[in-house]
Amino acid sequence: MTAKTVVITGTTTGFGRDSVELFSAQGWNVVATVRKDADLDVHDHLSNARTLLLDVVDEDADAGFAQLALEQFGRVDALVNNAGYYHMGPVEAGTMSQIHDQFQTNVFGLMALTKAFIPVFRQQGSGVIVNISSISADQGYPYTAVYAASKAAVAAFTEGLNVELADLGVSAKAIFPGAHATRIFTKIDQAADVPEAYLPGIQRFFAMQGGGSKPAVTAQAIYEAVTDGKDNKVRYYTGPDGTAIPRVKQLLGADWYWDEFRNAANGNPSDLWKSLMPQGTEPVEFDV
Ligand SMILES: NC(=O)c1ccc[n+]([C@@H]2O[C@H](COP(=O)([O-])OP(=O)(O)OC[C@H]3O[C@@H](n4cnc5c(N)ncnc54)[C@H](OP(=O)(O)O)[C@@H]3O)[C@@H](O)[C@H]2O)c1
């Protein structure tokens, strides 16, 4: 049987890099993207991976990239829109330019690349699109509200797409990772000149978050989303917080969750909240 081919964006580190390793180990051909010449050799040890340059901000490059990706192994069976970054800080302190940039990469870049691959999938009558959202899309985390809004856009886009593409034999899914220890936190785009009044809240909120899971946990979920054949399953939650939160909402209701989340973020977590939420997961060393 001919090996299938997946295209994965943003593969220098984190979920992207672990996904390249996993798909390759499972016998898939992988077209991996990086955005710097210096990173082009990152997957050289894998005989079934080809690494191409792509900055997802550059929407004009997408049609040419899709063609080049197709030429690598003769077909493309799945697209994983993973590239993204984290803008952090109170909304008041971030500039509109930082906000536009966050959406240009996390949302518009993802939409543009998706548009470049849909005709390929439509013509072959098959294909899976997996978009990386975030657990923060589900309830809008503070001090990262713009990032969370970008990931909520990805979630809604993916759900709409899932229904829209069903008749074409193409499926769209979204991954909702909780906190993972990846290099994303070493490349944060910070809001400058944060007014002091925000500092206690910022400290409280990030203390509440814990360390995070290893990126391999989410790479496994990405692989499952591409290969499980469940076209009607759109949401894949990953990590201890990523899986606990939807479960708690289901058990106790979204309104209860929201009140408790707000109280906890304001420094008054209830005992029940503390017992239900994964607390203080050990910090994980960066392994890639
Ligand atoms: N880590 C978490 O806790 C977490 C939780 C939920 C969702 N996510 C999402 O998961 C995805 C992967 O993040 P990660 O945690 O694995 O972080 P990461 O290790 O920083 O990986 C992000 C990748 O995206 C690439 N990238 C960023 N901007 C790009 C652009 N304009 N064009 C092309 N590539 C670009 C980065 O390339 P460079 O190396 O060149 O910067 C890197 O390869 C992101 O969409 C992130 O928002 C992460």
mmCIF file of N, CA, C and O in Angstrom, residues 100-184:
data_model
loop_
_atom_site.group_PDB
_atom_site.id
_atom_site.type_symbol
_atom_site.label_atom_id
_atom_site.label_comp_id
_atom_site.label_asym_id
_atom_site.label_seq_id
_atom_site.Cartn_x
_atom_site.Cartn_y
_atom_site.Cartn_z
ATOM 1 N N HIS A 100 -3.259 42.517 15.640
ATOM 2 C CA HIS A 100 -3.388 42.118 14.230
ATOM 3 C C HIS A 100 -2.396 40.999 13.900
ATOM 4 O O HIS A 100 -2.742 40.036 13.205
ATOM 5 N N ASP A 101 -1.157 41.138 14.387
ATOM 6 C CA ASP A 101 -0.140 40.116 14.097
ATOM 7 C C ASP A 101 -0.552 38.751 14.657
ATOM 8 O O ASP A 101 -0.351 37.717 14.019
ATOM 9 N N GLN A 102 -1.133 38.764 15.883
ATOM 10 C CA GLN A 102 -1.553 37.507 16.487
ATOM 11 C C GLN A 102 -2.583 36.804 15.600
ATOM 12 O O GLN A 102 -2.513 35.610 15.339
ATOM 13 N N PHE A 103 -3.555 37.592 15.111
ATOM 14 C CA PHE A 103 -4.582 37.002 14.249
ATOM 15 C C PHE A 103 -4.023 36.652 12.866
ATOM 16 O O PHE A 103 -4.467 35.681 12.246
ATOM 17 N N GLN A 104 -3.068 37.426 12.384
ATOM 18 C CA GLN A 104 -2.515 37.133 11.053
ATOM 19 C C GLN A 104 -1.864 35.747 11.040
ATOM 20 O O GLN A 104 -2.039 34.973 10.100
ATOM 21 N N THR A 105 -1.123 35.423 12.097
ATOM 22 C CA THR A 105 -0.489 34.099 12.150
ATOM 23 C C THR A 105 -1.488 33.016 12.561
ATOM 24 O O THR A 105 -1.674 32.027 11.844
ATOM 25 N N ASN A 106 -2.128 33.206 13.725
ATOM 26 C CA ASN A 106 -2.925 32.110 14.304
ATOM 27 C C ASN A 106 -4.234 31.861 13.562
ATOM 28 O O ASN A 106 -4.749 30.737 13.594
ATOM 29 N N VAL A 107 -4.782 32.909 12.913
ATOM 30 C CA VAL A 107 -6.103 32.744 12.289
ATOM 31 C C VAL A 107 -6.051 32.903 10.767
ATOM 32 O O VAL A 107 -6.344 31.958 10.024
ATOM 33 N N PHE A 108 -5.643 34.098 10.289
ATOM 34 C CA PHE A 108 -5.738 34.334 8.839
ATOM 35 C C PHE A 108 -4.744 33.468 8.069
ATOM 36 O O PHE A 108 -5.059 32.961 6.989
ATOM 37 N N GLY A 109 -3.543 33.286 8.627
ATOM 38 C CA GLY A 109 -2.558 32.415 7.976
ATOM 39 C C GLY A 109 -3.089 30.992 7.863
ATOM 40 O O GLY A 109 -2.952 30.337 6.826
ATOM 41 N N LEU A 110 -3.726 30.540 8.949
ATOM 42 C CA LEU A 110 -4.307 29.181 8.973
ATOM 43 C C LEU A 110 -5.447 29.057 7.964
ATOM 44 O O LEU A 110 -5.545 28.068 7.226
ATOM 45 N N MET A 111 -6.290 30.099 7.902
ATOM 46 C CA MET A 111 -7.416 30.051 6.961
ATOM 47 C C MET A 111 -6.918 30.050 5.513
ATOM 48 O O MET A 111 -7.431 29.307 4.665
ATOM 49 N N ALA A 112 -5.901 30.882 5.255
ATOM 50 C CA ALA A 112 -5.391 30.989 3.878
ATOM 51 C C ALA A 112 -4.772 29.672 3.422
ATOM 52 O O ALA A 112 -4.996 29.226 2.282
ATOM 53 N N LEU A 113 -4.023 29.025 4.300
ATOM 54 C CA LEU A 113 -3.395 27.757 3.908
ATOM 55 C C LEU A 113 -4.456 26.669 3.721
ATOM 56 O O LEU A 113 -4.389 25.858 2.797
ATOM 57 N N THR A 114 -5.452 26.700 4.592
ATOM 58 C CA THR A 114 -6.568 25.750 4.455
ATOM 59 C C THR A 114 -7.233 25.928 3.096
ATOM 60 O O THR A 114 -7.518 24.947 2.387
ATOM 61 N N LYS A 115 -7.473 27.194 2.707
ATOM 62 C CA LYS A 115 -8.094 27.463 1.400
ATOM 63 C C LYS A 115 -7.235 26.929 0.254
ATOM 64 O O LYS A 115 -7.759 26.484 -0.768
ATOM 65 N N ALA A 116 -5.924 26.959 0.427
ATOM 66 C CA ALA A 116 -5.047 26.472 -0.652
ATOM 67 C C ALA A 116 -5.137 24.952 -0.808
ATOM 68 O O ALA A 116 -4.916 24.426 -1.907
ATOM 69 N N PHE A 117 -5.448 24.233 0.294
ATOM 70 C CA PHE A 117 -5.486 22.766 0.211
ATOM 71 C C PHE A 117 -6.885 22.198 -0.049
ATOM 72 O O PHE A 117 -7.018 21.062 -0.503
ATOM 73 N N ILE A 118 -7.939 22.966 0.234
ATOM 74 C CA ILE A 118 -9.292 22.420 0.042
ATOM 75 C C ILE A 118 -9.518 21.938 -1.402
ATOM 76 O O ILE A 118 -10.052 20.836 -1.603
ATOM 77 N N PRO A 119 -9.110 22.698 -2.438
ATOM 78 C CA PRO A 119 -9.346 22.193 -3.809
ATOM 79 C C PRO A 119 -8.636 20.858 -4.076
ATOM 80 O O PRO A 119 -9.175 19.998 -4.786
ATOM 81 N N VAL A 120 -7.465 20.685 -3.474
ATOM 82 C CA VAL A 120 -6.728 19.416 -3.637
ATOM 83 C C VAL A 120 -7.552 18.275 -3.045
ATOM 84 O O VAL A 120 -7.761 17.226 -3.674
ATOM 85 N N PHE A 121 -8.049 18.492 -1.825
ATOM 86 C CA PHE A 121 -8.838 17.452 -1.151
ATOM 87 C C PHE A 121 -10.174 17.227 -1.861
ATOM 88 O O PHE A 121 -10.647 16.102 -1.979
ATOM 89 N N ARG A 122 -10.770 18.327 -2.337
ATOM 90 C CA ARG A 122 -12.075 18.193 -3.037
ATOM 91 C C ARG A 122 -11.910 17.349 -4.287
ATOM 92 O O ARG A 122 -12.692 16.441 -4.560
ATOM 93 N N GLN A 123 -10.838 17.601 -5.032
ATOM 94 C CA GLN A 123 -10.644 16.862 -6.286
ATOM 95 C C GLN A 123 -10.337 15.383 -6.052
ATOM 96 O O GLN A 123 -10.748 14.530 -6.816
ATOM 97 N N GLN A 124 -9.622 15.081 -4.951
ATOM 98 C CA GLN A 124 -9.336 13.656 -4.714
ATOM 99 C C GLN A 124 -10.448 12.978 -3.904
ATOM 100 O O GLN A 124 -10.453 11.761 -3.724
ATOM 101 N N GLY A 125 -11.413 13.783 -3.402
ATOM 102 C CA GLY A 125 -12.561 13.207 -2.680
ATOM 103 C C GLY A 125 -12.197 12.710 -1.292
ATOM 104 O O GLY A 125 -12.942 11.921 -0.696
ATOM 105 N N SER A 126 -11.079 13.165 -0.759
ATOM 106 C CA SER A 126 -10.673 12.765 0.587
ATOM 107 C C SER A 126 -9.656 13.750 1.129
ATOM 108 O O SER A 126 -9.010 14.473 0.362
ATOM 109 N N GLY A 127 -9.504 13.732 2.447
ATOM 110 C CA GLY A 127 -8.522 14.610 3.099
ATOM 111 C C GLY A 127 -8.965 14.929 4.513
ATOM 112 O O GLY A 127 -10.156 14.909 4.814
ATOM 113 N N VAL A 128 -7.994 15.172 5.373
ATOM 114 C CA VAL A 128 -8.294 15.552 6.757
ATOM 115 C C VAL A 128 -7.522 16.838 7.067
ATOM 116 O O VAL A 128 -6.325 16.927 6.780
ATOM 117 N N ILE A 129 -8.227 17.798 7.628
ATOM 118 C CA ILE A 129 -7.595 19.057 8.052
ATOM 119 C C ILE A 129 -7.660 19.101 9.574
ATOM 120 O O ILE A 129 -8.743 18.962 10.156
ATOM 121 N N VAL A 130 -6.503 19.252 10.216
ATOM 122 C CA VAL A 130 -6.475 19.332 11.682
ATOM 123 C C VAL A 130 -5.891 20.682 12.085
ATOM 124 O O VAL A 130 -4.754 21.008 11.724
ATOM 125 N N ASN A 131 -6.684 21.460 12.800
ATOM 126 C CA ASN A 131 -6.262 22.786 13.233
ATOM 127 C C ASN A 131 -5.985 22.802 14.728
ATOM 128 O O ASN A 131 -6.771 22.242 15.503
ATOM 129 N N ILE A 132 -4.898 23.469 15.119
ATOM 130 C CA ILE A 132 -4.590 23.500 16.549
ATOM 131 C C ILE A 132 -5.243 24.727 17.176
ATOM 132 O O ILE A 132 -4.851 25.863 16.903
ATOM 133 N N SER A 133 -6.254 24.470 18.025
ATOM 134 C CA SER A 133 -6.910 25.520 18.798
ATOM 135 C C SER A 133 -6.264 25.533 20.181
ATOM 136 O O SER A 133 -5.037 25.398 20.289
ATOM 137 N N SER A 134 -7.040 25.645 21.241
ATOM 138 C CA SER A 134 -6.496 25.668 22.604
ATOM 139 C C SER A 134 -7.648 25.544 23.586
ATOM 140 O O SER A 134 -8.764 25.988 23.290
ATOM 141 N N ILE A 135 -7.359 24.978 24.764
ATOM 142 C CA ILE A 135 -8.398 24.931 25.802
ATOM 143 C C ILE A 135 -8.835 26.350 26.165
ATOM 144 O O ILE A 135 -9.964 26.584 26.574
ATOM 145 N N SER A 136 -7.937 27.325 25.959
ATOM 146 C CA SER A 136 -8.293 28.718 26.300
ATOM 147 C C SER A 136 -9.360 29.269 25.357
ATOM 148 O O SER A 136 -9.966 30.308 25.636
ATOM 149 N N ALA A 137 -9.616 28.573 24.243
ATOM 150 C CA ALA A 137 -10.680 29.000 23.323
ATOM 151 C C ALA A 137 -12.045 28.817 23.964
ATOM 152 O O ALA A 137 -12.997 29.502 23.616
ATOM 153 N N ASP A 138 -12.125 27.879 24.910
ATOM 154 C CA ASP A 138 -13.433 27.515 25.475
ATOM 155 C C ASP A 138 -13.937 28.467 26.543
ATOM 156 O O ASP A 138 -15.121 28.524 26.812
ATOM 157 N N GLN A 139 -13.010 29.177 27.219
ATOM 158 C CA GLN A 139 -13.540 30.114 28.227
ATOM 159 C C GLN A 139 -12.770 31.421 28.338
ATOM 160 O O GLN A 139 -12.999 32.193 29.261
ATOM 161 N N GLY A 140 -11.894 31.709 27.376
ATOM 162 C CA GLY A 140 -11.262 33.016 27.347
ATOM 163 C C GLY A 140 -10.406 33.331 28.550
ATOM 164 O O GLY A 140 -10.874 33.916 29.523
ATOM 165 N N TYR A 141 -9.152 32.893 28.544
ATOM 166 C CA TYR A 141 -8.267 33.153 29.676
ATOM 167 C C TYR A 141 -7.873 34.632 29.740
ATOM 168 O O TYR A 141 -7.676 35.279 28.714
ATOM 169 N N PRO A 142 -7.702 35.159 30.980
ATOM 170 C CA PRO A 142 -7.264 36.556 31.115
ATOM 171 C C PRO A 142 -5.785 36.720 30.779
ATOM 172 O O PRO A 142 -5.021 35.739 30.840
ATOM 173 N N TYR A 143 -5.390 37.916 30.472
ATOM 174 C CA TYR A 143 -3.999 38.296 30.149
ATOM 175 C C TYR A 143 -3.488 37.590 28.894
ATOM 176 O O TYR A 143 -2.325 37.740 28.524
ATOM 177 N N THR A 144 -4.349 36.774 28.307
ATOM 178 C CA THR A 144 -4.047 36.177 27.005
ATOM 179 C C THR A 144 -5.351 36.160 26.213
ATOM 180 O O THR A 144 -5.589 35.256 25.426
ATOM 181 N N ALA A 145 -6.180 37.165 26.462
ATOM 182 C CA ALA A 145 -7.521 37.177 25.856
ATOM 183 C C ALA A 145 -7.439 37.230 24.332
ATOM 184 O O ALA A 145 -8.269 36.640 23.632
ATOM 185 N N VAL A 146 -6.423 37.919 23.806
ATOM 186 C CA VAL A 146 -6.299 38.034 22.347
ATOM 187 C C VAL A 146 -5.899 36.671 21.767
ATOM 188 O O VAL A 146 -6.460 36.207 20.762
ATOM 189 N N TYR A 147 -4.937 36.023 22.417
ATOM 190 C CA TYR A 147 -4.544 34.668 21.990
ATOM 191 C C TYR A 147 -5.759 33.737 22.050
ATOM 192 O O TYR A 147 -6.049 33.011 21.088
ATOM 193 N N ALA A 148 -6.485 33.773 23.194
ATOM 194 C CA ALA A 148 -7.655 32.900 23.355
ATOM 195 C C ALA A 148 -8.691 33.194 22.269
ATOM 196 O O ALA A 148 -9.295 32.269 21.711
ATOM 197 N N ALA A 149 -8.871 34.482 21.941
ATOM 198 C CA ALA A 149 -9.837 34.845 20.894
ATOM 199 C C ALA A 149 -9.391 34.294 19.545
ATOM 200 O O ALA A 149 -10.217 33.830 18.744
ATOM 201 N N SER A 150 -8.076 34.308 19.298
ATOM 202 C CA SER A 150 -7.585 33.765 18.021
ATOM 203 C C SER A 150 -7.866 32.258 17.958
ATOM 204 O O SER A 150 -8.240 31.720 16.916
ATOM 205 N N LYS A 151 -7.725 31.581 19.094
ATOM 206 C CA LYS A 151 -7.946 30.128 19.110
ATOM 207 C C LYS A 151 -9.448 29.790 19.079
ATOM 208 O O LYS A 151 -9.845 28.744 18.564
ATOM 209 N N ALA A 152 -10.281 30.704 19.637
ATOM 210 C CA ALA A 152 -11.734 30.507 19.532
ATOM 211 C C ALA A 152 -12.162 30.641 18.073
ATOM 212 O O ALA A 152 -13.046 29.916 17.603
ATOM 213 N N ALA A 153 -11.523 31.569 17.365
ATOM 214 C CA ALA A 153 -11.820 31.719 15.933
ATOM 215 C C ALA A 153 -11.458 30.428 15.191
ATOM 216 O O ALA A 153 -12.213 29.963 14.324
ATOM 217 N N VAL A 154 -10.328 29.855 15.542
ATOM 218 C CA VAL A 154 -9.907 28.594 14.899
ATOM 219 C C VAL A 154 -10.927 27.486 15.185
ATOM 220 O O VAL A 154 -11.291 26.705 14.296
ATOM 221 N N ALA A 155 -11.429 27.446 16.430
ATOM 222 C CA ALA A 155 -12.391 26.399 16.808
ATOM 223 C C ALA A 155 -13.683 26.537 15.994
ATOM 224 O O ALA A 155 -14.173 25.562 15.405
ATOM 225 N N ALA A 156 -14.230 27.750 15.936
ATOM 226 C CA ALA A 156 -15.499 27.962 15.221
ATOM 227 C C ALA A 156 -15.316 27.728 13.721
ATOM 228 O O ALA A 156 -16.175 27.124 13.061
ATOM 229 N N PHE A 157 -14.193 28.189 13.198
ATOM 230 C CA PHE A 157 -13.874 27.980 11.778
ATOM 231 C C PHE A 157 -13.864 26.480 11.459
ATOM 232 O O PHE A 157 -14.436 26.022 10.464
ATOM 233 N N THR A 158 -13.229 25.716 12.345
ATOM 234 C CA THR A 158 -13.081 24.276 12.097
ATOM 235 C C THR A 158 -14.430 23.565 12.156
ATOM 236 O O THR A 158 -14.715 22.685 11.327
ATOM 237 N N GLU A 159 -15.262 23.950 13.119
ATOM 238 C CA GLU A 159 -16.575 23.296 13.213
ATOM 239 C C GLU A 159 -17.433 23.592 11.987
ATOM 240 O O GLU A 159 -18.080 22.693 11.444
ATOM 241 N N GLY A 160 -17.410 24.842 11.550
ATOM 242 C CA GLY A 160 -18.173 25.186 10.344
ATOM 243 C C GLY A 160 -17.674 24.403 9.136
ATOM 244 O O GLY A 160 -18.452 23.853 8.349
ATOM 245 N N LEU A 161 -16.344 24.334 9.050
ATOM 246 C CA LEU A 161 -15.706 23.639 7.926
ATOM 247 C C LEU A 161 -16.041 22.139 7.930
ATOM 248 O O LEU A 161 -16.244 21.528 6.883
ATOM 249 N N ASN A 162 -16.123 21.578 9.135
ATOM 250 C CA ASN A 162 -16.396 20.140 9.259
ATOM 251 C C ASN A 162 -17.710 19.783 8.569
ATOM 252 O O ASN A 162 -17.801 18.775 7.844
ATOM 253 N N VAL A 163 -18.723 20.625 8.766
ATOM 254 C CA VAL A 163 -20.030 20.354 8.157
ATOM 255 C C VAL A 163 -19.973 20.676 6.659
ATOM 256 O O VAL A 163 -20.458 19.917 5.818
ATOM 257 N N GLU A 164 -19.331 21.804 6.348
ATOM 258 C CA GLU A 164 -19.280 22.295 4.965
ATOM 259 C C GLU A 164 -18.572 21.313 4.026
ATOM 260 O O GLU A 164 -18.922 21.194 2.853
ATOM 261 N N LEU A 165 -17.580 20.593 4.552
ATOM 262 C CA LEU A 165 -16.780 19.713 3.683
ATOM 263 C C LEU A 165 -17.251 18.257 3.688
ATOM 264 O O LEU A 165 -16.707 17.424 2.947
ATOM 265 N N ALA A 166 -18.266 17.979 4.525
ATOM 266 C CA ALA A 166 -18.686 16.583 4.695
ATOM 267 C C ALA A 166 -19.076 15.924 3.371
ATOM 268 O O ALA A 166 -18.684 14.785 3.083
ATOM 269 N N ASP A 167 -19.844 16.633 2.533
ATOM 270 C CA ASP A 167 -20.287 16.065 1.252
ATOM 271 C C ASP A 167 -19.121 15.789 0.310
ATOM 272 O O ASP A 167 -19.273 15.051 -0.668
ATOM 273 N N LEU A 168 -17.991 16.432 0.562
ATOM 274 C CA LEU A 168 -16.828 16.268 -0.330
ATOM 275 C C LEU A 168 -15.927 15.111 0.108
ATOM 276 O O LEU A 168 -14.909 14.833 -0.532
ATOM 277 N N GLY A 169 -16.274 14.476 1.242
ATOM 278 C CA GLY A 169 -15.430 13.383 1.745
ATOM 279 C C GLY A 169 -14.222 13.897 2.519
ATOM 280 O O GLY A 169 -13.258 13.172 2.750
ATOM 281 N N VAL A 170 -14.281 15.166 2.904
ATOM 282 C CA VAL A 170 -13.138 15.788 3.589
ATOM 283 C C VAL A 170 -13.554 16.106 5.023
ATOM 284 O O VAL A 170 -14.681 16.548 5.252
ATOM 285 N N SER A 171 -12.659 15.882 5.994
ATOM 286 C CA SER A 171 -13.056 16.220 7.353
ATOM 287 C C SER A 171 -12.126 17.253 7.966
ATOM 288 O O SER A 171 -10.952 17.353 7.600
ATOM 289 N N ALA A 172 -12.693 18.037 8.894
ATOM 290 C CA ALA A 172 -11.931 19.069 9.599
ATOM 291 C C ALA A 172 -12.104 18.854 11.097
ATOM 292 O O ALA A 172 -13.215 18.585 11.561
ATOM 293 N N LYS A 173 -10.995 18.935 11.815
ATOM 294 C CA LYS A 173 -11.016 18.682 13.265
ATOM 295 C C LYS A 173 -10.156 19.708 13.972
ATOM 296 O O LYS A 173 -9.250 20.283 13.357
ATOM 297 N N ALA A 174 -10.427 19.913 15.264
ATOM 298 C CA ALA A 174 -9.609 20.866 16.033
ATOM 299 C C ALA A 174 -9.071 20.196 17.289
ATOM 300 O O ALA A 174 -9.755 19.385 17.918
ATOM 301 N N ILE A 175 -7.840 20.544 17.627
ATOM 302 C CA ILE A 175 -7.213 20.037 18.848
ATOM 303 C C ILE A 175 -7.271 21.151 19.891
ATOM 304 O O ILE A 175 -6.976 22.310 19.585
ATOM 305 N N PHE A 176 -7.632 20.796 21.114
ATOM 306 C CA PHE A 176 -7.732 21.767 22.224
ATOM 307 C C PHE A 176 -6.743 21.363 23.308
ATOM 308 O O PHE A 176 -7.123 20.739 24.300
ATOM 309 N N PRO A 177 -5.457 21.732 23.129
ATOM 310 C CA PRO A 177 -4.487 21.339 24.156
ATOM 311 C C PRO A 177 -4.613 22.218 25.394
ATOM 312 O O PRO A 177 -4.886 23.412 25.292
ATOM 313 N N GLY A 178 -4.397 21.600 26.566
ATOM 314 C CA GLY A 178 -4.175 22.382 27.784
ATOM 315 C C GLY A 178 -2.740 22.882 27.757
ATOM 316 O O GLY A 178 -2.096 22.902 26.705
ATOM 317 N N ALA A 179 -2.247 23.309 28.923
ATOM 318 C CA ALA A 179 -0.881 23.858 28.973
ATOM 319 C C ALA A 179 0.148 22.750 28.734
ATOM 320 O O ALA A 179 0.088 21.684 29.343
ATOM 321 N N HIS A 180 1.057 23.012 27.810
ATOM 322 C CA HIS A 180 2.141 22.072 27.515
ATOM 323 C C HIS A 180 3.469 22.814 27.585
ATOM 324 O O HIS A 180 3.558 23.971 27.159
ATOM 325 N N ALA A 181 4.479 22.140 28.096
ATOM 326 C CA ALA A 181 5.792 22.776 28.224
ATOM 327 C C ALA A 181 6.502 22.722 26.880
ATOM 328 O O ALA A 181 7.160 21.743 26.538
ATOM 329 N N THR A 182 6.312 23.762 26.101
ATOM 330 C CA THR A 182 7.001 23.833 24.810
ATOM 331 C C THR A 182 7.714 25.175 24.707
ATOM 332 O O THR A 182 7.526 26.058 25.543
ATOM 333 N N ARG A 183 8.456 25.312 23.649
ATOM 334 C CA ARG A 183 9.238 26.546 23.465
ATOM 335 C C ARG A 183 8.362 27.755 23.169
ATOM 336 O O ARG A 183 8.861 28.870 23.106
ATOM 337 N N ILE A 184 7.057 27.551 23.006
ATOM 338 C CA ILE A 184 6.172 28.696 22.770
ATOM 339 C C ILE A 184 6.346 29.723 23.903
ATOM 340 O O ILE A 184 6.255 30.924 23.679
#
